[in-house]
């Protein structure tokens, strides 16, 4: 019951973002987005294909800063699917002052290669901007959360249970800095610590090509301290994509 009440309380905060100025979106605009796409195709002795897509949208509504994130990854090797991941995330930040804010978020991820049908995470808490200027930003978030994971049918038969859930401590550290007028570096780390540790690190370098078009190189590392039987604790993903800002 405690877990259900926590989830409900956090989830109820999210719709309030529709009724909530900051420098979240540059200039006088209240909406901005980055669309990212990458693909690799080989034919001949080896037939492989991989696709990576991402849409990151930001919206200012009064004292609220809202972010909507969609990601997709698909890889195939000689007609065999070797990776398939889909992620949807929503976060609302309520600005207390120039440095501090309250946040609430919810995420949903499909990744059958981990042994789970899906993973759902919800959290809320306090965020603080330690550095916030035109060239560099550093912020951190911490608060309680709840994670729910449903196993796929085959894994559930092996493990002897269908799902796992846990109240977690949710933490985020996000660092971003300009290297030059046309390039920037970003490091983001997310961790959910409860009955086990689930963590994600993304290191990226973005360089402008022309106008709103840029090239992005990113390395993503996912860690699960207690992976299911037959699964690795660490997954890595390296991407080179085109990014368009609008």
PDB file of C-alpha atoms in Angstrom:
ATOM      1  CA  UNK A   1       0.000   0.000   0.000  1.00  0.00           C
ATOM      2  CA  UNK A   2       2.825   2.410   0.836  1.00  0.00           C
ATOM      3  CA  UNK A   3       4.325   1.879  -2.611  1.00  0.00           C
ATOM      4  CA  UNK A   4       0.994   2.435  -4.330  1.00  0.00           C
ATOM      5  CA  UNK A   5       0.401   5.670  -2.407  1.00  0.00           C
ATOM      6  CA  UNK A   6       3.884   6.918  -3.271  1.00  0.00           C
ATOM      7  CA  UNK A   7       3.373   6.201  -6.960  1.00  0.00           C
ATOM      8  CA  UNK A   8      -0.040   7.838  -7.006  1.00  0.00           C
ATOM      9  CA  UNK A   9       1.199  10.954  -5.236  1.00  0.00           C
ATOM     10  CA  UNK A  10       4.077  11.410  -7.657  1.00  0.00           C
ATOM     11  CA  UNK A  11       1.948  10.710 -10.712  1.00  0.00           C
ATOM     12  CA  UNK A  12      -0.666  13.277  -9.651  1.00  0.00           C
ATOM     13  CA  UNK A  13       1.976  15.983  -9.720  1.00  0.00           C
ATOM     14  CA  UNK A  14       2.661  15.481 -13.421  1.00  0.00           C
ATOM     15  CA  UNK A  15      -0.626  16.786 -14.865  1.00  0.00           C
ATOM     16  CA  UNK A  16      -0.155  20.001 -12.875  1.00  0.00           C
ATOM     17  CA  UNK A  17       2.614  20.967 -15.289  1.00  0.00           C
ATOM     18  CA  UNK A  18      -0.066  21.969 -17.755  1.00  0.00           C
ATOM     19  CA  UNK A  19      -1.074  24.852 -15.447  1.00  0.00           C
ATOM     20  CA  UNK A  20       2.362  26.204 -14.420  1.00  0.00           C
ATOM     21  CA  UNK A  21       9.996  32.106 -16.705  1.00  0.00           C
ATOM     22  CA  UNK A  22      13.127  30.583 -16.817  1.00  0.00           C
ATOM     23  CA  UNK A  23      16.037  30.200 -19.252  1.00  0.00           C
ATOM     24  CA  UNK A  24      15.120  26.597 -19.951  1.00  0.00           C
ATOM     25  CA  UNK A  25      14.416  27.456 -23.607  1.00  0.00           C
ATOM     26  CA  UNK A  26      16.837  29.931 -25.199  1.00  0.00           C
ATOM     27  CA  UNK A  27      15.630  33.340 -26.289  1.00  0.00           C
ATOM     28  CA  UNK A  28      11.992  34.393 -26.184  1.00  0.00           C
ATOM     29  CA  UNK A  29      10.630  31.001 -27.253  1.00  0.00           C
ATOM     30  CA  UNK A  30       8.733  28.754 -24.858  1.00  0.00           C
ATOM     31  CA  UNK A  31       9.213  25.539 -26.850  1.00  0.00           C
ATOM     32  CA  UNK A  32      12.321  23.902 -28.359  1.00  0.00           C
ATOM     33  CA  UNK A  33      13.291  20.428 -29.517  1.00  0.00           C
ATOM     34  CA  UNK A  34      16.234  18.327 -30.682  1.00  0.00           C
ATOM     35  CA  UNK A  35      15.609  15.541 -33.197  1.00  0.00           C
ATOM     36  CA  UNK A  36      18.355  12.943 -33.486  1.00  0.00           C
ATOM     37  CA  UNK A  37      18.790  10.170 -36.057  1.00  0.00           C
ATOM     38  CA  UNK A  38      21.518   7.681 -36.932  1.00  0.00           C
ATOM     39  CA  UNK A  39      21.691   4.550 -39.083  1.00  0.00           C
ATOM     40  CA  UNK A  40      24.262   1.974 -40.212  1.00  0.00           C
ATOM     41  CA  UNK A  41      23.669  -0.492 -43.079  1.00  0.00           C
ATOM     42  CA  UNK A  42      25.983  -3.168 -44.511  1.00  0.00           C
ATOM     43  CA  UNK A  43      25.281  -5.670 -47.298  1.00  0.00           C
ATOM     44  CA  UNK A  44      27.240  -8.401 -49.059  1.00  0.00           C
ATOM     45  CA  UNK A  45      29.067 -10.991 -46.985  1.00  0.00           C
ATOM     46  CA  UNK A  46      27.418  -9.496 -43.890  1.00  0.00           C
ATOM     47  CA  UNK A  47      23.924  -8.027 -43.735  1.00  0.00           C
ATOM     48  CA  UNK A  48      23.516  -5.752 -40.734  1.00  0.00           C
ATOM     49  CA  UNK A  49      21.475  -2.690 -39.903  1.00  0.00           C
ATOM     50  CA  UNK A  50      21.116  -0.419 -36.895  1.00  0.00           C
ATOM     51  CA  UNK A  51      18.912   2.602 -36.232  1.00  0.00           C
ATOM     52  CA  UNK A  52      18.922   5.140 -33.402  1.00  0.00           C
ATOM     53  CA  UNK A  53      16.282   7.869 -33.037  1.00  0.00           C
ATOM     54  CA  UNK A  54      15.684  10.409 -30.262  1.00  0.00           C
ATOM     55  CA  UNK A  55      13.337  13.349 -29.778  1.00  0.00           C
ATOM     56  CA  UNK A  56      13.974  15.684 -26.838  1.00  0.00           C
ATOM     57  CA  UNK A  57      11.377  18.450 -26.324  1.00  0.00           C
ATOM     58  CA  UNK A  58      11.420  21.295 -23.789  1.00  0.00           C
ATOM     59  CA  UNK A  59       8.493  23.523 -22.858  1.00  0.00           C
ATOM     60  CA  UNK A  60       8.230  26.513 -20.516  1.00  0.00           C
ATOM     61  CA  UNK A  61       4.908  27.188 -18.792  1.00  0.00           C
ATOM     62  CA  UNK A  62       5.232  29.964 -16.250  1.00  0.00           C
ATOM     63  CA  UNK A  63       7.255  28.604 -13.327  1.00  0.00           C
ATOM     64  CA  UNK A  64       7.275  25.121 -14.854  1.00  0.00           C
ATOM     65  CA  UNK A  65       9.989  23.657 -17.073  1.00  0.00           C
ATOM     66  CA  UNK A  66       8.778  20.475 -18.783  1.00  0.00           C
ATOM     67  CA  UNK A  67      10.775  17.922 -20.741  1.00  0.00           C
ATOM     68  CA  UNK A  68       9.486  15.101 -22.954  1.00  0.00           C
ATOM     69  CA  UNK A  69      11.935  12.471 -24.195  1.00  0.00           C
ATOM     70  CA  UNK A  70      11.458   9.667 -26.739  1.00  0.00           C
ATOM     71  CA  UNK A  71      14.225   7.225 -27.710  1.00  0.00           C
ATOM     72  CA  UNK A  72      14.405   4.183 -29.940  1.00  0.00           C
ATOM     73  CA  UNK A  73      17.177   1.719 -30.821  1.00  0.00           C
ATOM     74  CA  UNK A  74      16.969  -1.207 -33.236  1.00  0.00           C
ATOM     75  CA  UNK A  75      19.730  -3.525 -34.499  1.00  0.00           C
ATOM     76  CA  UNK A  76      19.587  -6.520 -36.825  1.00  0.00           C
ATOM     77  CA  UNK A  77      22.350  -8.918 -37.893  1.00  0.00           C
ATOM     78  CA  UNK A  78      21.669 -11.351 -40.764  1.00  0.00           C
ATOM     79  CA  UNK A  79      17.892 -11.220 -40.207  1.00  0.00           C
ATOM     80  CA  UNK A  80      18.296 -11.724 -36.461  1.00  0.00           C
ATOM     81  CA  UNK A  81      17.301  -8.892 -34.111  1.00  0.00           C
ATOM     82  CA  UNK A  82      20.202  -8.246 -31.727  1.00  0.00           C
ATOM     83  CA  UNK A  83      18.957  -5.106 -29.933  1.00  0.00           C
ATOM     84  CA  UNK A  84      15.605  -3.401 -29.497  1.00  0.00           C
ATOM     85  CA  UNK A  85      14.975  -0.657 -26.970  1.00  0.00           C
ATOM     86  CA  UNK A  86      12.249   1.992 -26.647  1.00  0.00           C
ATOM     87  CA  UNK A  87      12.096   4.676 -23.970  1.00  0.00           C
ATOM     88  CA  UNK A  88       9.561   7.383 -23.073  1.00  0.00           C
ATOM     89  CA  UNK A  89      10.157   9.908 -20.285  1.00  0.00           C
ATOM     90  CA  UNK A  90       8.334  12.976 -18.942  1.00  0.00           C
ATOM     91  CA  UNK A  91       9.613  15.391 -16.296  1.00  0.00           C
ATOM     92  CA  UNK A  92       8.193  18.595 -14.822  1.00  0.00           C
ATOM     93  CA  UNK A  93      10.340  21.036 -12.804  1.00  0.00           C
ATOM     94  CA  UNK A  94       8.719  23.726 -10.648  1.00  0.00           C
ATOM     95  CA  UNK A  95      11.092  26.652 -10.137  1.00  0.00           C
ATOM     96  CA  UNK A  96      11.413  27.771  -6.503  1.00  0.00           C
ATOM     97  CA  UNK A  97      14.067  30.359  -7.390  1.00  0.00           C
ATOM     98  CA  UNK A  98      16.921  30.799  -9.871  1.00  0.00           C
ATOM     99  CA  UNK A  99      18.838  27.884  -8.361  1.00  0.00           C
ATOM    100  CA  UNK A 100      16.343  25.497  -6.769  1.00  0.00           C
ATOM    101  CA  UNK A 101      13.374  23.533  -8.086  1.00  0.00           C
ATOM    102  CA  UNK A 102      11.070  20.632  -7.329  1.00  0.00           C
ATOM    103  CA  UNK A 103      10.766  17.846  -9.892  1.00  0.00           C
ATOM    104  CA  UNK A 104       8.465  14.944 -10.720  1.00  0.00           C
ATOM    105  CA  UNK A 105       9.036  12.434 -13.493  1.00  0.00           C
ATOM    106  CA  UNK A 106       7.909   9.124 -14.899  1.00  0.00           C
ATOM    107  CA  UNK A 107       9.704   6.825 -17.376  1.00  0.00           C
ATOM    108  CA  UNK A 108       8.703   3.744 -19.325  1.00  0.00           C
ATOM    109  CA  UNK A 109      11.228   1.494 -21.092  1.00  0.00           C
ATOM    110  CA  UNK A 110      10.932  -1.611 -23.272  1.00  0.00           C
ATOM    111  CA  UNK A 111      14.102  -3.702 -23.593  1.00  0.00           C
ATOM    112  CA  UNK A 112      13.382  -7.426 -24.097  1.00  0.00           C
ATOM    113  CA  UNK A 113      17.094  -8.295 -24.218  1.00  0.00           C
ATOM    114  CA  UNK A 114      17.397  -7.613 -20.482  1.00  0.00           C
ATOM    115  CA  UNK A 115      14.797 -10.286 -19.669  1.00  0.00           C
ATOM    116  CA  UNK A 116      12.116  -7.728 -18.742  1.00  0.00           C
ATOM    117  CA  UNK A 117       8.989  -6.972 -20.748  1.00  0.00           C
ATOM    118  CA  UNK A 118       9.141  -3.416 -19.455  1.00  0.00           C
ATOM    119  CA  UNK A 119      10.495  -1.192 -16.690  1.00  0.00           C
ATOM    120  CA  UNK A 120       8.538   1.711 -15.202  1.00  0.00           C
ATOM    121  CA  UNK A 121      10.115   4.298 -12.895  1.00  0.00           C
ATOM    122  CA  UNK A 122       8.448   7.223 -11.103  1.00  0.00           C
ATOM    123  CA  UNK A 123      10.138   9.713  -8.788  1.00  0.00           C
ATOM    124  CA  UNK A 124       9.916  13.197  -7.284  1.00  0.00           C
ATOM    125  CA  UNK A 125      12.168  15.421  -5.225  1.00  0.00           C
ATOM    126  CA  UNK A 126      14.458  18.438  -5.062  1.00  0.00           C
ATOM    127  CA  UNK A 127      16.867  19.798  -7.671  1.00  0.00           C
ATOM    128  CA  UNK A 128      19.609  22.422  -7.446  1.00  0.00           C
ATOM    129  CA  UNK A 129      21.704  24.262 -10.042  1.00  0.00           C
ATOM    130  CA  UNK A 130      25.247  24.591  -8.710  1.00  0.00           C
ATOM    131  CA  UNK A 131      26.552  26.267 -11.880  1.00  0.00           C
ATOM    132  CA  UNK A 132      24.283  28.048 -14.323  1.00  0.00           C
ATOM    133  CA  UNK A 133      25.775  30.467 -16.853  1.00  0.00           C
ATOM    134  CA  UNK A 134      25.991  30.905 -20.617  1.00  0.00           C
ATOM    135  CA  UNK A 135      28.820  28.371 -21.024  1.00  0.00           C
ATOM    136  CA  UNK A 136      28.493  25.806 -18.227  1.00  0.00           C
ATOM    137  CA  UNK A 137      25.759  24.207 -16.162  1.00  0.00           C
ATOM    138  CA  UNK A 138      25.885  21.683 -13.344  1.00  0.00           C
ATOM    139  CA  UNK A 139      22.753  20.485 -11.574  1.00  0.00           C
ATOM    140  CA  UNK A 140      21.762  17.589  -9.345  1.00  0.00           C
ATOM    141  CA  UNK A 141      18.475  16.021  -8.277  1.00  0.00           C
ATOM    142  CA  UNK A 142      17.561  13.703  -5.432  1.00  0.00           C
ATOM    143  CA  UNK A 143      14.336  12.244  -4.099  1.00  0.00           C
ATOM    144  CA  UNK A 144      12.276   9.093  -3.485  1.00  0.00           C
ATOM    145  CA  UNK A 145      10.970   6.949  -6.307  1.00  0.00           C
ATOM    146  CA  UNK A 146       9.354   3.670  -7.226  1.00  0.00           C
ATOM    147  CA  UNK A 147      10.476   1.146  -9.847  1.00  0.00           C
ATOM    148  CA  UNK A 148       8.395  -1.704 -11.289  1.00  0.00           C
ATOM    149  CA  UNK A 149       9.733  -4.369 -13.688  1.00  0.00           C
ATOM    150  CA  UNK A 150       7.750  -7.148 -15.340  1.00  0.00           C
ATOM    151  CA  UNK A 151       9.679 -10.202 -16.527  1.00  0.00           C
ATOM    152  CA  UNK A 152       9.053 -11.764 -19.930  1.00  0.00           C
ATOM    153  CA  UNK A 153       7.315 -15.159 -20.000  1.00  0.00           C
ATOM    154  CA  UNK A 154      10.454 -17.267 -20.498  1.00  0.00           C
ATOM    155  CA  UNK A 155      12.438 -15.494 -17.786  1.00  0.00           C
ATOM    156  CA  UNK A 156       9.500 -15.606 -15.353  1.00  0.00           C
ATOM    157  CA  UNK A 157       9.395 -19.413 -15.673  1.00  0.00           C
ATOM    158  CA  UNK A 158      13.127 -19.624 -14.947  1.00  0.00           C
ATOM    159  CA  UNK A 159      13.149 -17.157 -12.045  1.00  0.00           C
ATOM    160  CA  UNK A 160       9.861 -18.333 -10.496  1.00  0.00           C
ATOM    161  CA  UNK A 161       8.228 -14.886 -10.253  1.00  0.00           C
ATOM    162  CA  UNK A 162       6.577 -12.487 -12.714  1.00  0.00           C
ATOM    163  CA  UNK A 163       7.654  -9.052 -11.525  1.00  0.00           C
ATOM    164  CA  UNK A 164       9.760  -7.099  -9.055  1.00  0.00           C
ATOM    165  CA  UNK A 165       9.223  -3.677  -7.522  1.00  0.00           C
ATOM    166  CA  UNK A 166      11.003  -1.469  -5.039  1.00  0.00           C
ATOM    167  CA  UNK A 167      10.991   1.945  -3.417  1.00  0.00           C
ATOM    168  CA  UNK A 168      14.247   3.601  -4.495  1.00  0.00           C
ATOM    169  CA  UNK A 169      16.448   6.608  -3.840  1.00  0.00           C
ATOM    170  CA  UNK A 170      16.581   8.492  -7.152  1.00  0.00           C
ATOM    171  CA  UNK A 171      19.566  10.692  -8.035  1.00  0.00           C
ATOM    172  CA  UNK A 172      20.691  12.622 -11.104  1.00  0.00           C
ATOM    173  CA  UNK A 173      23.836  14.618 -11.908  1.00  0.00           C
ATOM    174  CA  UNK A 174      23.913  16.558 -15.172  1.00  0.00           C
ATOM    175  CA  UNK A 175      26.965  18.527 -16.398  1.00  0.00           C
ATOM    176  CA  UNK A 176      27.157  20.473 -19.648  1.00  0.00           C
ATOM    177  CA  UNK A 177      29.786  22.884 -20.960  1.00  0.00           C
ATOM    178  CA  UNK A 178      30.693  24.638 -24.186  1.00  0.00           C
ATOM    179  CA  UNK A 179      34.062  23.607 -25.602  1.00  0.00           C
ATOM    180  CA  UNK A 180      33.863  26.233 -28.329  1.00  0.00           C
ATOM    181  CA  UNK A 181      31.224  28.343 -30.077  1.00  0.00           C
ATOM    182  CA  UNK A 182      30.311  25.287 -32.193  1.00  0.00           C
ATOM    183  CA  UNK A 183      30.733  22.339 -29.802  1.00  0.00           C
ATOM    184  CA  UNK A 184      29.671  21.206 -26.332  1.00  0.00           C
ATOM    185  CA  UNK A 185      30.324  18.338 -23.918  1.00  0.00           C
ATOM    186  CA  UNK A 186      27.668  16.719 -21.717  1.00  0.00           C
ATOM    187  CA  UNK A 187      27.816  14.124 -18.941  1.00  0.00           C
ATOM    188  CA  UNK A 188      24.615  12.799 -17.369  1.00  0.00           C
ATOM    189  CA  UNK A 189      24.365  10.175 -14.636  1.00  0.00           C
ATOM    190  CA  UNK A 190      21.115   8.686 -13.312  1.00  0.00           C
ATOM    191  CA  UNK A 191      20.830   6.159 -10.464  1.00  0.00           C
ATOM    192  CA  UNK A 192      17.943   4.365  -8.740  1.00  0.00           C
ATOM    193  CA  UNK A 193      19.025   2.539  -5.600  1.00  0.00           C
ATOM    194  CA  UNK A 194      16.618   0.261  -3.770  1.00  0.00           C
ATOM    195  CA  UNK A 195      16.738  -3.515  -3.526  1.00  0.00           C
ATOM    196  CA  UNK A 196      19.384  -3.211  -6.273  1.00  0.00           C
ATOM    197  CA  UNK A 197      21.186  -0.468  -8.149  1.00  0.00           C
ATOM    198  CA  UNK A 198      20.046   0.569 -11.630  1.00  0.00           C
ATOM    199  CA  UNK A 199      22.258   3.256 -13.147  1.00  0.00           C
ATOM    200  CA  UNK A 200      22.733   4.957 -16.514  1.00  0.00           C
ATOM    201  CA  UNK A 201      25.593   7.148 -17.707  1.00  0.00           C
ATOM    202  CA  UNK A 202      25.613   9.110 -20.964  1.00  0.00           C
ATOM    203  CA  UNK A 203      28.710  10.946 -22.195  1.00  0.00           C
ATOM    204  CA  UNK A 204      28.296  12.979 -25.366  1.00  0.00           C
ATOM    205  CA  UNK A 205      30.097  15.451 -27.606  1.00  0.00           C
ATOM    206  CA  UNK A 206      28.099  17.611 -30.026  1.00  0.00           C
ATOM    207  CA  UNK A 207      29.628  19.660 -32.847  1.00  0.00           C
ATOM    208  CA  UNK A 208      27.726  22.048 -35.106  1.00  0.00           C
ATOM    209  CA  UNK A 209      27.897  21.349 -38.851  1.00  0.00           C
ATOM    210  CA  UNK A 210      25.824  24.151 -40.349  1.00  0.00           C
ATOM    211  CA  UNK A 211      22.939  26.174 -38.945  1.00  0.00           C
ATOM    212  CA  UNK A 212      20.715  24.011 -36.726  1.00  0.00           C
ATOM    213  CA  UNK A 213      22.350  20.753 -37.908  1.00  0.00           C
ATOM    214  CA  UNK A 214      24.988  19.098 -35.718  1.00  0.00           C
ATOM    215  CA  UNK A 215      26.868  15.830 -35.299  1.00  0.00           C
ATOM    216  CA  UNK A 216      26.640  14.009 -31.966  1.00  0.00           C
ATOM    217  CA  UNK A 217      28.888  11.256 -30.595  1.00  0.00           C
ATOM    218  CA  UNK A 218      27.629   9.511 -27.462  1.00  0.00           C
ATOM    219  CA  UNK A 219      28.595   6.599 -25.221  1.00  0.00           C
ATOM    220  CA  UNK A 220      25.834   5.175 -23.011  1.00  0.00           C
ATOM    221  CA  UNK A 221      26.526   2.718 -20.175  1.00  0.00           C
ATOM    222  CA  UNK A 222      23.703   0.943 -18.310  1.00  0.00           C
ATOM    223  CA  UNK A 223      24.363  -0.954 -15.093  1.00  0.00           C
ATOM    224  CA  UNK A 224      22.221  -3.387 -13.083  1.00  0.00           C
ATOM    225  CA  UNK A 225      23.817  -4.659  -9.863  1.00  0.00           C
ATOM    226  CA  UNK A 226      21.638  -7.799  -9.856  1.00  0.00           C
ATOM    227  CA  UNK A 227      21.009  -8.914 -13.447  1.00  0.00           C
ATOM    228  CA  UNK A 228      18.720 -11.818 -14.227  1.00  0.00           C
ATOM    229  CA  UNK A 229      20.253 -15.243 -14.783  1.00  0.00           C
ATOM    230  CA  UNK A 230      22.167 -15.397 -18.063  1.00  0.00           C
ATOM    231  CA  UNK A 231      22.267 -11.597 -18.449  1.00  0.00           C
ATOM    232  CA  UNK A 232      25.221  -9.212 -18.112  1.00  0.00           C
ATOM    233  CA  UNK A 233      25.247  -6.492 -15.477  1.00  0.00           C
ATOM    234  CA  UNK A 234      26.600  -3.848 -17.877  1.00  0.00           C
ATOM    235  CA  UNK A 235      25.413  -2.791 -21.330  1.00  0.00           C
ATOM    236  CA  UNK A 236      27.270  -0.253 -23.477  1.00  0.00           C
ATOM    237  CA  UNK A 237      26.049   1.635 -26.515  1.00  0.00           C
ATOM    238  CA  UNK A 238      28.107   3.870 -28.824  1.00  0.00           C
ATOM    239  CA  UNK A 239      26.315   6.144 -31.287  1.00  0.00           C
ATOM    240  CA  UNK A 240      27.170   8.651 -33.997  1.00  0.00           C
ATOM    241  CA  UNK A 241      24.054  10.581 -35.006  1.00  0.00           C
ATOM    242  CA  UNK A 242      22.861  13.714 -36.775  1.00  0.00           C
ATOM    243  CA  UNK A 243      21.025  16.206 -34.578  1.00  0.00           C
ATOM    244  CA  UNK A 244      18.645  18.929 -35.725  1.00  0.00           C
ATOM    245  CA  UNK A 245      17.452  21.660 -33.353  1.00  0.00           C
ATOM    246  CA  UNK A 246      14.227  23.584 -33.831  1.00  0.00           C
TER     247      UNK A 246
END
